[in-house]
Amino acid sequence: GAVVSQHPSRVICKSGTSVKIECRSLDFQATTMFWYRQFPKKSLMLMATSNEGSKATYEQGVEKDKFLINHASLTLSTLTVTSAHPEDSSFYICSANPSSGRLNEQFFGPGTRLTVL
Amino acid sequence: GQQVMQIPQYQHVQEGEDFTTYCNSSTTLSNIQWYKQRPGGHPVFLIQLVKSGEVKKQKRLTFQFGEAKKNSSLHITATQTTDVGTYFCAALGSSNTGKLIFGQGTTLQVKP
């Protein structure tokens, strides 16, 4: 099956710093990637849809200036949490659907656990 | 916005017992997908249902899509400890962008 990687897997940072998370599709191209946030024992909350070569589409209530998304190529999307604060601590997961569109199945990255001190 | 409700939130069973999780939507769904997330892991695609009344089986897992395409269920027969995890249903959003709307998930614990 298709593989999606995320880097880093875990990051601890001080309040006020910015953190960049990378999402890569390793063996397929993806014109669209999705960024989710998951709190402990909770469901996945879609934050934004990352579109290759164009602006990301953010879900209601998600600050686009806080969570910067760049999808510069068909295999890479980045999420930057700017001026991170403790309430931004969470598990961030990306997913991608192959451009070939097989059954709309989404392949998830392993996630990035962000802890802001 | 579009919502998918999933129950129960938690289920503890003895190994060998059956388990079922249910998803409901107030609107008709084009399809429904099911994912499994192991503790500490990420969601993994299990299956997609598209047709009204569709039933699909994967070994001990049985997936159903309601006749009205507003509800779905996942049933596990004779649970094993390897079935532990959180099961999510997900529906395609109405905007045709491929984004998924996830249910709240059902966390299954299996006592050996």
Short mmCIF file of C-alpha atoms in Angstrom, two decimals:
data_model
loop_
_atom_site.label_atom_id
_atom_site.label_comp_id
_atom_site.label_asym_id
_atom_site.label_seq_id
_atom_site.Cartn_x
_atom_site.Cartn_y
_atom_site.Cartn_z
CA GLY A 1 0.00 0.00 0.00
CA ALA A 2 0.90 3.67 -0.26
CA VAL A 3 3.21 5.09 2.39
CA VAL A 4 3.08 8.49 4.01
CA SER A 5 5.85 9.67 6.28
CA GLN A 6 5.92 12.49 8.79
CA HIS A 7 8.84 14.26 10.37
CA PRO A 8 9.53 14.77 13.17
CA SER A 9 7.64 12.09 15.06
CA ARG A 10 7.95 13.97 18.30
CA VAL A 11 8.93 17.51 19.18
CA ILE A 12 9.17 19.44 22.40
CA CYS A 13 9.57 23.19 22.17
CA LYS A 14 9.37 26.31 24.25
CA SER A 15 6.38 28.59 24.13
CA GLY A 16 6.74 31.22 21.41
CA THR A 17 8.81 29.16 19.01
CA SER A 18 7.65 27.90 15.61
CA VAL A 19 7.59 24.26 14.66
CA LYS A 20 7.55 22.82 11.14
CA ILE A 21 6.10 19.39 10.45
CA GLU A 22 6.69 17.65 7.14
CA CYS A 23 4.36 15.20 5.43
CA ARG A 24 5.66 13.20 2.50
CA SER A 25 4.02 10.68 0.21
CA LEU A 26 6.81 8.22 -0.47
CA ASP A 27 5.58 6.16 -3.36
CA PHE A 28 2.78 8.16 -4.90
CA GLN A 29 1.85 11.67 -5.87
CA ALA A 30 -0.82 13.58 -4.05
CA THR A 31 -2.32 16.82 -5.28
CA THR A 32 -4.22 17.01 -2.01
CA MET A 33 -3.10 16.29 1.52
CA PHE A 34 -5.00 16.75 4.73
CA TRP A 35 -3.89 17.90 8.15
CA TYR A 36 -5.63 16.67 11.27
CA ARG A 37 -5.27 17.33 14.92
CA GLN A 38 -6.09 14.71 17.54
CA PHE A 39 -6.38 15.24 21.28
CA PRO A 40 -5.92 12.27 23.65
CA LYS A 41 -8.76 9.78 23.35
CA LYS A 42 -10.54 12.02 20.87
CA SER A 43 -11.38 11.85 17.22
CA LEU A 44 -9.45 13.38 14.35
CA MET A 45 -10.31 16.99 13.70
CA LEU A 46 -9.64 18.16 10.17
CA MET A 47 -7.66 21.38 10.24
CA ALA A 48 -7.07 22.10 6.59
CA THR A 49 -6.82 20.73 3.09
CA SER A 50 -3.44 21.27 1.53
CA ASN A 51 -3.53 21.82 -2.22
CA GLU A 52 -0.43 21.49 -4.36
CA GLY A 53 0.46 24.78 -5.98
CA SER A 54 -2.32 26.77 -4.37
CA LYS A 55 -3.51 28.04 -1.02
CA ALA A 56 -4.69 25.65 1.62
CA THR A 57 -8.34 25.49 2.55
CA TYR A 58 -8.84 25.86 6.29
CA GLU A 59 -11.71 24.51 8.34
CA GLN A 60 -13.86 26.86 10.32
CA GLY A 61 -12.17 27.98 13.51
CA VAL A 62 -8.63 27.15 12.38
CA GLU A 63 -6.36 30.19 12.19
CA LYS A 64 -4.52 30.23 8.89
CA ASP A 65 -1.87 32.60 10.20
CA LYS A 66 -1.25 30.31 13.14
CA PHE A 67 -1.04 27.10 11.17
CA LEU A 68 0.83 27.81 7.96
CA ILE A 69 0.56 25.19 5.25
CA ASN A 70 2.76 24.89 2.20
CA HIS A 71 2.29 22.23 -0.47
CA ALA A 72 5.17 22.96 -2.79
CA SER A 73 5.35 19.64 -4.58
CA LEU A 74 3.23 16.60 -5.31
CA THR A 75 4.92 14.66 -2.54
CA LEU A 76 5.44 17.18 0.23
CA SER A 77 3.23 19.30 2.44
CA THR A 78 4.43 21.19 5.49
CA LEU A 79 2.53 22.48 8.50
CA THR A 80 4.18 25.22 10.54
CA VAL A 81 2.77 25.97 13.97
CA THR A 82 3.80 29.56 14.51
CA SER A 83 4.44 31.04 17.95
CA ALA A 84 3.40 27.81 19.58
CA HIS A 85 1.72 27.87 22.98
CA PRO A 86 0.91 25.05 25.41
CA GLU A 87 -2.65 24.80 24.08
CA ASP A 88 -1.18 23.86 20.70
CA SER A 89 0.21 20.67 22.22
CA SER A 90 -1.44 17.83 20.36
CA PHE A 91 -0.98 14.95 17.95
CA TYR A 92 -0.84 16.22 14.38
CA ILE A 93 -1.49 13.73 11.59
CA CYS A 94 -1.41 14.20 7.85
CA SER A 95 -3.05 12.06 5.22
CA ALA A 96 -2.96 11.83 1.47
CA ASN A 97 -5.02 10.28 -1.25
CA PRO A 98 -3.16 9.07 -4.34
CA SER A 99 -3.91 11.17 -7.37
CA SER A 100 -5.02 7.98 -9.08
CA GLY A 101 -7.98 8.19 -6.73
CA ARG A 102 -8.23 4.59 -5.64
CA LEU A 103 -11.48 4.31 -3.71
CA ASN A 104 -10.91 7.66 -1.96
CA GLU A 105 -8.83 5.74 0.55
CA GLN A 106 -6.65 8.01 2.62
CA PHE A 107 -3.22 6.99 3.82
CA PHE A 108 -2.16 8.47 7.10
CA GLY A 109 1.28 9.45 8.27
CA PRO A 110 2.50 8.16 11.63
CA GLY A 111 1.76 11.50 13.27
CA THR A 112 3.78 14.13 15.11
CA ARG A 113 3.37 14.62 18.82
CA LEU A 114 3.94 18.25 19.70
CA THR A 115 4.53 19.32 23.27
CA VAL A 116 4.84 23.03 23.96
CA LEU A 117 6.30 23.90 27.34
CA GLY B 1 -21.86 21.34 9.21
CA GLN B 2 -21.97 17.70 8.28
CA GLN B 3 -21.59 15.38 11.25
CA VAL B 4 -21.19 11.68 11.75
CA MET B 5 -22.22 10.33 15.14
CA GLN B 6 -20.61 7.16 16.41
CA ILE B 7 -21.50 5.02 19.42
CA PRO B 8 -20.51 3.69 21.83
CA GLN B 9 -17.48 5.72 22.84
CA TYR B 10 -15.91 2.82 24.72
CA GLN B 11 -16.49 -0.90 24.82
CA HIS B 12 -14.83 -3.44 27.08
CA VAL B 13 -15.36 -7.08 26.15
CA GLN B 14 -14.03 -10.43 27.19
CA GLU B 15 -11.94 -12.14 24.56
CA GLY B 16 -14.24 -14.23 22.41
CA GLU B 17 -17.24 -11.93 22.79
CA ASP B 18 -18.65 -10.00 19.87
CA PHE B 19 -18.38 -6.23 19.38
CA THR B 20 -20.35 -3.73 17.35
CA THR B 21 -19.91 -0.02 16.70
CA TYR B 22 -22.49 2.15 14.98
CA CYS B 23 -22.36 5.30 12.89
CA ASN B 24 -25.24 7.58 12.04
CA SER B 25 -25.66 10.65 9.89
CA SER B 26 -28.62 12.97 9.49
CA THR B 27 -27.82 13.30 5.80
CA THR B 28 -27.45 10.73 3.06
CA LEU B 29 -23.85 9.68 2.60
CA SER B 30 -22.17 8.98 -0.72
CA ASN B 31 -20.00 6.41 0.98
CA ILE B 32 -18.63 5.47 4.37
CA GLN B 33 -15.15 4.38 5.30
CA TRP B 34 -13.86 2.59 8.36
CA TYR B 35 -10.44 3.04 9.92
CA LYS B 36 -8.66 1.39 12.84
CA GLN B 37 -6.18 3.19 15.06
CA ARG B 38 -4.07 1.10 17.38
CA PRO B 39 -2.94 2.71 20.66
CA GLY B 40 -0.10 5.12 19.85
CA GLY B 41 -0.56 4.60 16.14
CA HIS B 42 -2.24 6.27 13.22
CA PRO B 43 -5.50 5.43 11.45
CA VAL B 44 -5.35 2.61 8.95
CA PHE B 45 -7.96 2.18 6.24
CA LEU B 46 -10.12 -0.91 6.62
CA ILE B 47 -12.84 -0.64 4.03
CA GLN B 48 -15.17 1.58 2.04
CA LEU B 49 -18.89 0.98 1.52
CA VAL B 50 -20.69 2.67 -1.33
CA LYS B 51 -23.93 0.88 -2.17
CA SER B 52 -27.19 1.03 -0.27
CA GLY B 53 -27.55 -2.04 1.94
CA GLU B 54 -24.02 -3.16 1.18
CA VAL B 55 -22.43 -5.80 3.40
CA LYS B 56 -18.74 -6.63 3.27
CA LYS B 57 -16.73 -9.09 5.30
CA GLN B 58 -13.08 -9.23 6.21
CA LYS B 59 -12.46 -12.41 8.19
CA ARG B 60 -14.17 -11.75 11.55
CA LEU B 61 -15.18 -8.18 10.63
CA THR B 62 -18.54 -7.45 9.02
CA PHE B 63 -19.32 -4.00 7.67
CA GLN B 64 -22.81 -2.83 6.77
CA PHE B 65 -24.16 0.26 5.03
CA GLY B 66 -27.80 1.07 5.70
CA GLU B 67 -30.49 1.01 3.06
CA ALA B 68 -30.96 4.75 3.38
CA LYS B 69 -27.18 5.31 3.36
CA LYS B 70 -27.42 7.20 6.62
CA ASN B 71 -25.97 4.62 8.96
CA SER B 72 -23.30 1.98 9.08
CA SER B 73 -21.99 -0.63 11.48
CA LEU B 74 -18.87 -2.63 12.09
CA HIS B 75 -19.28 -5.98 13.82
CA ILE B 76 -16.41 -8.10 15.08
CA THR B 77 -17.14 -11.74 15.83
CA ALA B 78 -15.23 -13.50 18.60
CA THR B 79 -12.90 -10.64 19.50
CA GLN B 80 -9.20 -11.23 20.02
CA THR B 81 -6.66 -9.11 21.88
CA THR B 82 -5.28 -8.00 18.53
CA ASP B 83 -8.58 -6.23 17.86
CA VAL B 84 -7.78 -3.64 20.54
CA GLY B 85 -7.84 -0.08 19.23
CA THR B 86 -10.14 2.72 18.21
CA TYR B 87 -12.43 2.22 15.26
CA PHE B 88 -13.52 5.27 13.32
CA CYS B 89 -16.13 5.65 10.66
CA ALA B 90 -15.62 8.48 8.19
CA ALA B 91 -17.72 10.01 5.48
CA LEU B 92 -16.70 12.11 2.54
CA GLY B 93 -17.46 15.78 3.07
CA SER B 94 -20.06 17.42 0.88
CA SER B 95 -17.57 19.75 -0.79
CA ASN B 96 -16.21 17.04 -3.09
CA THR B 97 -12.64 17.82 -2.08
CA GLY B 98 -11.95 14.35 -0.78
CA LYS B 99 -11.90 15.45 2.84
CA LEU B 100 -13.27 13.07 5.42
CA ILE B 101 -15.56 13.77 8.32
CA PHE B 102 -14.72 11.38 11.14
CA GLY B 103 -17.01 9.94 13.74
CA GLN B 104 -15.99 10.19 17.37
CA GLY B 105 -14.56 6.70 17.36
CA THR B 106 -15.20 3.63 19.49
CA THR B 107 -12.34 2.42 21.64
CA LEU B 108 -12.34 -1.33 22.08
CA GLN B 109 -10.63 -3.01 25.00
CA VAL B 110 -10.41 -6.80 25.00
CA LYS B 111 -9.73 -8.66 28.23
CA PRO B 112 -7.83 -11.92 27.71
#
